[in-house]
CSV table of C-alpha atoms in Angstrom, one decimal:
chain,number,residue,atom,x,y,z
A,383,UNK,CA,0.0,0.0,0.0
A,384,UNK,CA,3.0,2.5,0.7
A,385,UNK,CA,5.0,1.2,-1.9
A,386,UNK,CA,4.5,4.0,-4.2
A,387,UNK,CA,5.5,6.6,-1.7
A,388,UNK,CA,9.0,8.7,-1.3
A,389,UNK,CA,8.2,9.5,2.1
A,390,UNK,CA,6.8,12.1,4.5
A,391,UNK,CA,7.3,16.0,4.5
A,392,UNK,CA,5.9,17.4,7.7
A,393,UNK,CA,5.1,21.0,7.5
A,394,UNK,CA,5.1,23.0,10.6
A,395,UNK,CA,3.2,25.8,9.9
A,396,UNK,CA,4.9,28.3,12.8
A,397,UNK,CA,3.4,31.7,12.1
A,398,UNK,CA,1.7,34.2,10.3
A,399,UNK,CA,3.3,37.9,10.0
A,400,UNK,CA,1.4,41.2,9.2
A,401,UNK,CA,-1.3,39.5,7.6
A,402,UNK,CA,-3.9,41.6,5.7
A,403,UNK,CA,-7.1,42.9,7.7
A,404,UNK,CA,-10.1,41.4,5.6
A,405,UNK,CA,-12.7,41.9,8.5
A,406,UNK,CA,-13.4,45.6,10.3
A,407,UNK,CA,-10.0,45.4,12.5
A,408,UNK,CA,-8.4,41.8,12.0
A,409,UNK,CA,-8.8,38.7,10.4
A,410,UNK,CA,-9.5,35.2,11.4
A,411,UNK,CA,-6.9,33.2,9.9
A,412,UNK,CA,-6.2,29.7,8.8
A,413,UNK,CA,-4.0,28.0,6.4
A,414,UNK,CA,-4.4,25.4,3.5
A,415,UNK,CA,-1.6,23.0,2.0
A,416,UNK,CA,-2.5,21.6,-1.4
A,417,UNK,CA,-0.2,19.3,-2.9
A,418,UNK,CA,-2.4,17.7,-6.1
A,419,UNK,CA,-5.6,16.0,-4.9
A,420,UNK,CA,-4.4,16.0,-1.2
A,421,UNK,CA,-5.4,19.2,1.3
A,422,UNK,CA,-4.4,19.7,5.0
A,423,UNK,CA,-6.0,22.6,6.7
A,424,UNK,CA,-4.6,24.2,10.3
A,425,UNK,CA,-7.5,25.7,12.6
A,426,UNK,CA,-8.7,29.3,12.5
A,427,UNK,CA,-7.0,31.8,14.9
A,428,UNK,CA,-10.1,34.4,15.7
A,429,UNK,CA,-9.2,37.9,15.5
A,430,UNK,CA,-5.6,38.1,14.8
A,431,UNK,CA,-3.1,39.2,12.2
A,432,UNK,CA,-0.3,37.4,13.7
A,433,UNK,CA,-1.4,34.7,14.4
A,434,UNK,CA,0.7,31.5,16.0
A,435,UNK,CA,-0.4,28.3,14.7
A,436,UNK,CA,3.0,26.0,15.7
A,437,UNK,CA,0.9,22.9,13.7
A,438,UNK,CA,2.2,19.9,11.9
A,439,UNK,CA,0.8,19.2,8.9
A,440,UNK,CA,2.0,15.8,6.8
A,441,UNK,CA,1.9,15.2,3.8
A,442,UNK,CA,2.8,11.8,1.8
A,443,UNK,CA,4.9,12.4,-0.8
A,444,UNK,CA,4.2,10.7,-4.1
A,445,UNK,CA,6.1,13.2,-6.5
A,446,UNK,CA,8.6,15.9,-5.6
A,447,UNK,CA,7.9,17.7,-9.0
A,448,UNK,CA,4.2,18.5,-8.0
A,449,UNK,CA,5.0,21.8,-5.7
A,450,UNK,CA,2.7,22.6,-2.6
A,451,UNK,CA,0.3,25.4,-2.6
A,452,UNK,CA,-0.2,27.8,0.5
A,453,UNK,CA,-3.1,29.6,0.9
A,454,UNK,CA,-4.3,31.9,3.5
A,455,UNK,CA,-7.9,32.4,3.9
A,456,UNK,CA,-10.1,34.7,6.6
A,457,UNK,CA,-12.4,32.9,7.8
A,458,UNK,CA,-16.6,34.7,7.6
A,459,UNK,CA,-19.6,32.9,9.3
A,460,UNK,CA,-22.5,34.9,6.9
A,461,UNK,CA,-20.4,34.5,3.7
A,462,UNK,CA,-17.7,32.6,1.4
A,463,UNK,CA,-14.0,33.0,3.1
A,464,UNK,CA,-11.7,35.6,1.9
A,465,UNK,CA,-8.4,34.6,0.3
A,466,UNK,CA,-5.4,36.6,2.5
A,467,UNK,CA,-2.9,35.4,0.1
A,468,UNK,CA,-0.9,32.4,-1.5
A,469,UNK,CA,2.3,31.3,-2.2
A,470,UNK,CA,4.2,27.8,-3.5
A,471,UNK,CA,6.8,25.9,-2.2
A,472,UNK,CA,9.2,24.2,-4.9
A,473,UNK,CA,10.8,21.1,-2.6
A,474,UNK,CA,12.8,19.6,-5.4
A,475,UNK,CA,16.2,21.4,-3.6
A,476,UNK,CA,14.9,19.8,-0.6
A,477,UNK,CA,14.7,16.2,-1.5
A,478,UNK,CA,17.7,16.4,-3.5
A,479,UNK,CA,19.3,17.3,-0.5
A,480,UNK,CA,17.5,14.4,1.6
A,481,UNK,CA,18.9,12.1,-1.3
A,482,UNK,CA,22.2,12.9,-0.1
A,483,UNK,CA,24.6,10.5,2.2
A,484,UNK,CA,24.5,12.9,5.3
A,485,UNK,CA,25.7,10.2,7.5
A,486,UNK,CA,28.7,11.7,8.2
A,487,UNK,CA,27.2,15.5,8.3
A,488,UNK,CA,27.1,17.2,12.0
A,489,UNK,CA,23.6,17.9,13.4
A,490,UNK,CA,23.1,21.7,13.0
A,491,UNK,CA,25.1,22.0,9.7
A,492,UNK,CA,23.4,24.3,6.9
A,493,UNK,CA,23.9,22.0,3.4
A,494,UNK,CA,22.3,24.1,1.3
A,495,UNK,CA,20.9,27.7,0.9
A,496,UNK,CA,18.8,28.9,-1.1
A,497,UNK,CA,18.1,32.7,-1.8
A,498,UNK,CA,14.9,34.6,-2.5
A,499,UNK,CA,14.1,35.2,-6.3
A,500,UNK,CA,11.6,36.1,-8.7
A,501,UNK,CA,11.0,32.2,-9.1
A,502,UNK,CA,10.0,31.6,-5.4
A,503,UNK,CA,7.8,33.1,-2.8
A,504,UNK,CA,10.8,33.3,-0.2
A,505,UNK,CA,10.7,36.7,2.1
A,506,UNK,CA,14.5,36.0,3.5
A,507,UNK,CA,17.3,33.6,3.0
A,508,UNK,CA,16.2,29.8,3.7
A,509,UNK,CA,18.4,27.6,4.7
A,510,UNK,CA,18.2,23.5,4.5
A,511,UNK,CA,20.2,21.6,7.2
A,512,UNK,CA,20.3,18.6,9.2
A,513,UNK,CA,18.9,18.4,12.8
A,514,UNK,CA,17.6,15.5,14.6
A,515,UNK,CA,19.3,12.9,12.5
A,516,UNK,CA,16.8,14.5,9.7
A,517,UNK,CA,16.7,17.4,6.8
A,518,UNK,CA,14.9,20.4,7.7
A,519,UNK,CA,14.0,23.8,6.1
A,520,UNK,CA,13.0,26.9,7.7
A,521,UNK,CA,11.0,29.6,5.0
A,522,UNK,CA,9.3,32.4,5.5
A,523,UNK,CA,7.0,32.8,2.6
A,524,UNK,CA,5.5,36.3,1.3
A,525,UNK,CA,2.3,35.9,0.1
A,526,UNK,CA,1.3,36.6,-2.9
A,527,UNK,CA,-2.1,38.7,-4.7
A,528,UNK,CA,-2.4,40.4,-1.0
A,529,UNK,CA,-1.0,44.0,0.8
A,530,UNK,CA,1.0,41.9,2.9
A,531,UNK,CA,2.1,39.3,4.9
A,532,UNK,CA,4.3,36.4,5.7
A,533,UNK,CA,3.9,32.5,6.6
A,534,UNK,CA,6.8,31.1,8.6
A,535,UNK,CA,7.2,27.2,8.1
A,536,UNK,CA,9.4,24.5,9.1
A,537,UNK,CA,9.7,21.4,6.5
A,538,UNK,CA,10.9,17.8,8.3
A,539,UNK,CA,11.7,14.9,6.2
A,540,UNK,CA,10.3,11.4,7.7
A,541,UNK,CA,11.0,7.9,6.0
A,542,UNK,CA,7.9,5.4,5.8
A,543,UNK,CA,9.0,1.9,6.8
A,544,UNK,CA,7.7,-0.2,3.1
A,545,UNK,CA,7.8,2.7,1.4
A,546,UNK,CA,10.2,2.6,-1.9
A,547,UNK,CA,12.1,5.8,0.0
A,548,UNK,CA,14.4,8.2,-2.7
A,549,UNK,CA,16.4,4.9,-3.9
A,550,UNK,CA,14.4,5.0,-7.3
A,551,UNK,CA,13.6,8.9,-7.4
């Protein structure tokens, strides 16, 4: 049943920053990962535009090509939602990173960095690293289509015991 799986991206979904006020004075915020037909939402934080969600989110990774879709939406009782923003994360750097032999590679050591650019949605410098005996990636993402705002994130890599793992990728 796993066979067909790479693995496991956990996505911590940290924070929001300076999100966009979509009701009279704030916003009630929540977050939506799409990654092709799967979607994993976080709950809604009432009145706030910086809001502190610290959830995991997982997602089981079929294809590294298909990116992930972050969208931010204010959450209204008497009518639809309103969009706050999206933004995409490209993981292909990632798991090309988590293909690597890192067996020999310190915990806390940056392998990778990868700079903000017209081609992703990152607000700073992110950096890819290994912690935990794991890869990691801290972004903060500027969302996109909106005044402003940030999503802070965390990705974690996680291995699926049966699964076919990165061997064939």
């Amino acid at each position: 049943m796993v066979e067909h799986l790479l693995g496991l991206l956990k996505v911590k979904v940290r924070k929001g920053v300076n999100l966009a006020v979509k009701d009279v004075s704030s916003s009630d915020p929540y977050v939506v990962l799409r990654m092709g037909q799967k979607k994993l939402k976080t709950k809604v934080i009432k009145k706030n535009t910086n809001p502190v969600w610290d959830e995991e989110l997982t997602l089981s990774i079929e294809d590294p090509n298909i990116p992930i879709r972050v969208n931010v939406y204010d959450e209204d009782l008497l009518s639809r939602d309103d969009s706050m923003g999206h933004a995409e994360i490209d993981i292909r750097t990632f798991i090309e990173v988590v293909k690597r032999d890192l067996s020999n590679v310190p915990n806390g050591t940056v392998i990778q960095k990868i700079t903000p650019s017209p081609q992703n949605c990152l607000a700073e410098e992110s950096g890819i690293y290994k912690a935990e005996g794991t890869v990691m990636q801290d972004l903060t993402l500027r969302l996109k289509d909106v005044q402003c705002g940030d999503i802070v994130l965390r990705l974690t890599w996680g291995m699926i015991p049966g699964a076919r793992g990165l061997e064939r990728f």
